XYZ file of C-alpha atoms in Angstrom:
345
model
C -27.142 -41.800 64.958
C -28.671 -38.393 64.685
C -32.081 -37.938 62.971
C -31.132 -34.522 61.755
C -27.795 -35.510 60.368
C -24.366 -36.905 61.326
C -23.191 -36.743 64.881
C -20.563 -34.049 63.964
C -19.209 -33.444 67.511
C -18.856 -37.153 68.146
C -17.097 -37.839 64.956
C -14.673 -34.865 65.609
C -13.638 -36.385 68.976
C -13.182 -39.718 67.256
C -10.759 -38.479 64.754
C -8.825 -36.445 67.419
C -8.565 -39.517 69.422
C -7.233 -41.437 66.505
C -4.559 -38.743 65.802
C -3.416 -39.139 69.387
C -3.657 -42.861 70.019
C -5.007 -45.945 68.162
C -6.024 -49.258 69.940
C -3.530 -52.156 70.073
C -5.285 -54.000 67.379
C -3.974 -51.361 64.768
C -0.365 -52.083 65.527
C -0.156 -53.859 62.346
C -0.914 -50.640 60.544
C 2.274 -48.829 62.189
C 3.940 -48.679 58.699
C 0.876 -46.910 57.114
C 0.534 -44.063 59.728
C 0.818 -41.505 56.973
C -2.333 -42.679 55.438
C -4.102 -42.828 58.755
C -3.093 -39.106 59.532
C -4.306 -38.114 56.119
C -7.541 -39.812 56.873
C -8.159 -38.393 60.033
C -7.381 -34.849 59.008
C -9.532 -35.223 55.797
C -12.338 -36.533 58.086
C -11.975 -33.379 60.258
C -12.015 -31.103 57.242
C -15.023 -32.816 55.868
C -16.805 -32.216 59.001
C -15.784 -28.583 59.086
C -14.141 -29.216 62.467
C -10.515 -29.064 61.814
C -9.735 -25.499 63.201
C -11.487 -26.105 66.698
C -10.106 -29.584 67.037
C -6.526 -29.447 66.258
C -4.478 -26.485 67.856
C -1.696 -24.440 66.218
C 0.822 -26.310 68.309
C -0.587 -29.707 67.264
C -0.554 -28.636 63.583
C 3.144 -27.527 63.946
C 4.162 -30.958 65.513
C 2.243 -32.845 62.812
C 3.896 -30.937 60.196
C 7.282 -31.613 61.592
C 6.502 -35.341 61.821
C 5.389 -35.557 58.350
C 8.547 -33.779 57.083
C 10.655 -36.135 59.078
C 9.314 -38.916 56.948
C 10.717 -37.375 53.859
C 13.594 -39.769 52.598
C 16.881 -37.963 52.226
C 19.122 -38.500 49.345
C 21.465 -41.346 49.440
C 23.609 -43.259 46.911
C 21.524 -45.397 44.786
C 17.981 -44.396 46.369
C 16.713 -42.145 43.396
C 13.574 -44.448 42.984
C 13.057 -44.683 46.622
C 12.512 -40.956 47.485
C 9.426 -39.130 48.613
C 7.840 -40.010 51.868
C 7.643 -43.286 53.832
C 4.558 -44.504 55.675
C 5.720 -43.681 59.208
C 8.540 -43.630 61.517
C 8.735 -47.512 62.139
C 12.423 -47.792 61.290
C 13.477 -44.908 63.399
C 15.698 -41.923 62.173
C 16.716 -42.365 58.511
C 20.335 -42.455 59.572
C 19.694 -45.569 61.770
C 18.558 -47.549 58.751
C 21.116 -48.373 56.218
C 18.939 -50.757 54.161
C 17.581 -48.488 51.252
C 14.830 -50.821 50.554
C 13.506 -50.915 53.976
C 13.697 -47.217 54.581
C 11.778 -46.339 51.472
C 9.352 -43.894 50.253
C 6.334 -45.057 48.482
C 3.814 -43.351 46.143
C 0.714 -44.007 48.444
C 2.501 -42.475 51.507
C 3.807 -39.417 49.276
C 0.292 -38.756 48.186
C -1.083 -38.884 51.808
C 1.793 -36.731 53.115
C 1.146 -34.077 50.611
C -2.525 -34.010 51.284
C -1.976 -34.005 55.106
C 0.406 -30.978 54.723
C -2.086 -29.023 52.631
C -4.867 -29.803 55.104
C -2.684 -28.541 57.961
C -2.006 -25.198 56.116
C 1.606 -25.968 54.973
C 2.879 -24.348 51.837
C 4.980 -27.448 50.774
C 8.066 -25.175 50.800
C 10.177 -27.905 52.258
C 8.929 -30.750 49.961
C 11.884 -31.918 47.714
C 9.903 -31.724 44.491
C 12.500 -32.750 42.137
C 13.299 -35.971 44.112
C 9.686 -36.885 43.935
C 9.284 -36.104 40.301
C 12.388 -38.296 39.485
C 11.016 -41.172 41.671
C 7.818 -41.015 39.754
C 9.591 -41.363 36.540
C 11.414 -44.446 37.806
C 8.074 -46.064 39.014
C 6.080 -45.910 35.836
C 5.946 -49.111 33.895
C 5.960 -49.574 30.050
C 2.281 -50.538 30.288
C 1.503 -46.940 31.594
C 0.829 -48.215 35.151
C 2.822 -47.528 38.198
C 4.357 -49.482 41.024
C 4.176 -48.021 44.581
C 8.019 -48.581 45.113
C 10.848 -50.724 43.496
C 10.746 -54.368 43.929
C 7.262 -55.230 43.755
C 4.800 -56.695 41.278
C 1.930 -54.386 42.384
C 0.842 -52.308 39.453
C -2.538 -51.133 38.920
C -4.727 -47.950 38.827
C -4.479 -47.248 42.606
C -0.839 -46.212 41.828
C -1.615 -44.232 38.690
C -4.180 -42.199 40.819
C -1.431 -41.696 43.523
C 1.140 -40.472 40.894
C -1.498 -38.264 39.098
C -2.522 -36.642 42.444
C 1.047 -35.955 43.396
C 1.805 -34.455 40.000
C -1.328 -32.378 40.286
C -0.530 -31.043 43.676
C 3.055 -30.176 42.808
C 1.948 -28.866 39.257
C 4.699 -30.807 37.863
C 3.928 -33.711 35.329
C 7.547 -34.554 34.281
C 7.194 -37.790 36.196
C 4.194 -39.152 34.368
C 3.777 -40.132 30.773
C 0.210 -39.043 30.554
C -0.536 -40.675 27.118
C 0.741 -43.974 28.388
C -1.333 -43.774 31.724
C -4.400 -42.752 29.903
C -3.990 -45.706 27.453
C -3.580 -48.077 30.314
C -6.889 -46.729 31.861
C -8.731 -47.049 28.523
C -7.960 -50.612 28.443
C -9.595 -50.968 32.148
C -12.944 -50.092 30.766
C -15.140 -53.206 31.232
C -17.944 -54.598 29.096
C -20.290 -53.885 31.920
C -19.362 -50.256 32.159
C -17.230 -50.712 35.474
C -13.461 -50.215 35.646
C -11.024 -52.866 36.366
C -7.545 -53.381 37.911
C -6.198 -54.582 34.691
C -7.866 -55.379 31.238
C -10.441 -58.207 31.438
C -10.516 -58.150 35.348
C -13.692 -57.733 37.451
C -15.294 -54.359 37.789
C -14.621 -52.625 41.045
C -15.884 -49.531 42.701
C -12.313 -48.624 43.994
C -10.712 -48.843 40.559
C -13.573 -46.884 38.985
C -12.683 -43.984 41.238
C -8.874 -44.334 40.574
C -9.404 -44.368 36.886
C -11.869 -41.544 36.628
C -10.056 -39.409 39.078
C -6.715 -39.947 37.237
C -8.183 -38.966 33.885
C -9.705 -35.861 35.500
C -6.627 -34.776 37.026
C -4.514 -35.254 33.714
C -7.222 -33.444 31.848
C -7.935 -36.572 29.522
C -11.352 -37.761 31.020
C -13.560 -36.773 28.037
C -10.953 -37.983 25.477
C -10.591 -41.403 26.911
C -14.332 -41.874 28.208
C -16.703 -41.475 25.277
C -20.335 -40.360 25.944
C -21.411 -44.009 25.685
C -18.766 -45.214 28.106
C -19.828 -42.396 30.437
C -23.238 -43.682 30.244
C -22.403 -47.174 31.004
C -20.220 -46.247 33.826
C -22.990 -44.260 35.506
C -25.405 -47.244 34.937
C -22.774 -49.547 36.463
C -22.657 -47.207 39.448
C -26.370 -46.889 39.954
C -26.843 -50.564 39.524
C -24.673 -50.942 42.554
C -26.372 -48.446 44.738
C -28.400 -50.823 47.148
C -29.119 -48.217 49.927
C -25.375 -47.568 50.211
C -22.923 -48.436 47.341
C -21.620 -51.936 46.564
C -17.896 -52.154 45.583
C -18.397 -55.264 43.386
C -21.389 -57.231 42.065
C -23.160 -59.342 44.654
C -21.232 -57.736 47.659
C -23.015 -56.130 50.609
C -22.976 -52.240 50.669
C -19.967 -50.825 52.223
C -19.585 -47.123 53.391
C -16.207 -46.497 51.862
C -17.782 -46.580 48.460
C -20.013 -43.709 49.494
C -16.730 -41.938 48.336
C -15.147 -44.196 45.902
C -18.337 -44.725 43.800
C -19.912 -41.605 44.922
C -17.087 -39.229 43.935
C -16.869 -40.923 40.663
C -20.453 -40.346 39.945
C -19.853 -36.641 40.861
C -16.936 -36.428 38.347
C -18.934 -38.163 35.589
C -21.871 -35.587 36.004
C -24.395 -38.081 37.391
C -25.186 -36.455 40.752
C -28.995 -36.180 39.666
C -29.229 -39.951 39.273
C -28.293 -40.814 43.033
C -30.831 -41.627 45.661
C -29.197 -39.257 48.195
C -31.566 -40.108 50.843
C -30.877 -43.805 50.681
C -26.956 -43.166 50.520
C -27.210 -40.790 53.340
C -29.313 -43.155 55.525
C -26.932 -46.001 54.955
C -24.037 -44.024 56.146
C -25.860 -42.867 59.241
C -26.978 -46.547 60.051
C -23.140 -47.111 60.267
C -22.393 -44.427 62.840
C -20.854 -45.788 66.154
C -22.371 -44.118 69.166
C -18.886 -43.240 70.448
C -17.823 -41.739 67.111
C -16.489 -42.838 63.756
C -18.256 -44.775 60.956
C -17.937 -48.571 60.191
C -17.954 -50.199 56.921
C -21.546 -51.591 57.540
C -24.073 -51.605 60.498
C -22.864 -53.384 63.709
C -19.030 -53.494 62.985
C -16.452 -51.348 64.443
C -15.448 -48.052 63.015
C -11.947 -47.184 61.578
C -10.454 -44.012 60.219
C -10.790 -45.128 56.486
C -14.513 -45.777 56.533
C -15.128 -42.954 58.802
C -13.337 -40.304 56.606
C -14.673 -41.821 53.216
C -18.192 -42.103 54.616
C -18.346 -38.516 55.950
C -16.923 -37.245 52.501
C -19.524 -39.269 50.600
C -22.388 -37.981 52.996
C -21.189 -34.566 52.089
C -21.918 -35.139 48.382
C -25.473 -36.229 49.345
C -25.940 -33.322 51.879
C -24.121 -30.397 50.630
C -26.000 -27.959 52.884
C -24.823 -29.691 55.944
C -21.095 -30.325 55.633
C -18.177 -28.652 53.582
C -17.752 -30.281 50.241
C -14.585 -32.419 49.571
C -13.256 -32.308 46.104
C -14.162 -35.599 44.344
C -10.853 -36.072 42.453
C -8.713 -35.570 45.674
C -9.532 -36.521 49.207
C -9.066 -32.771 49.957
C -11.433 -29.832 50.843
C -12.642 -28.165 47.844
C -11.532 -24.922 48.987
C -7.681 -26.292 48.943
C -8.254 -27.645 45.457
C -9.766 -24.160 44.246
C -6.556 -22.501 45.745
C -4.315 -24.902 43.842
C -6.140 -24.169 40.689
C -6.015 -20.308 41.299
C -2.264 -20.450 41.888
C -1.548 -21.848 38.526
C -4.001 -19.382 36.736
C -2.859 -16.337 38.959
C -6.588 -15.680 39.776
C -8.215 -14.942 42.932
C -9.812 -18.002 44.820
């Protein structure tokens, strides 16, 4: 741990190593390599070390790998389009099972973010296929499933759908009124946000709900002033050094982003004890790079990237700012906005 700030160089080497090779214990995550790539690239961007860490040739190779995971058109696979989580099943033509070689909403979100961080213009993204797939995945309740054939449906996938639609600047695949109504039903009595109505409040769902509403432009319509105050109160009651994800749980570095970004979007930055949050994140730094979920545990790409992004909210003079509504550099999000308005960045 550095007394002056994060160990930026050490963490940059950690993310570069994770982009190149992961330990054998992570073999079970092979189907989610797209998410791991996004996290490592986002971590480097949050450190301000992407350009010097990833060469032009490496960027090109990564971009080609990502596009190789885009699901091509096949008979009957309209709802399975988008990007898959990795190359676990080999070339697309080698896997005839449509459900096995499937795109999913989380991998598509990560793929688009990774491409943007790498400087790609998304020209090869099959936008129409992705928008149609989103339309197939939204449920009558307004929530989304990640892919056909699953019972999972909650704000995580609403967020992914909203992020994809925002990045592509095409909302035809999302019924925003239905999604906003579902999220409104997840506002809990204690001010937190839940997976579904009447469930337990959770910091991750707070983020997914608030970010989704922000991206859809319905935050202030759905979250009234009183609800906003109660949400900020819930967040502040769950800052115990670092942020807790749920009541009576230990602080966890990943909530430095999930809860911290929610507070930023709700306009509550002045309420945060930034010194305590930053100190907790630093206490979770590994000497060889990376950030763990709490002290004395092993680091991983998720907690490393989210912890560093959350640290940036608390120490904006030390690190580039990440956009709270997307795990992307704020400079990229500004460019996306400018492209829509025709204004200069």
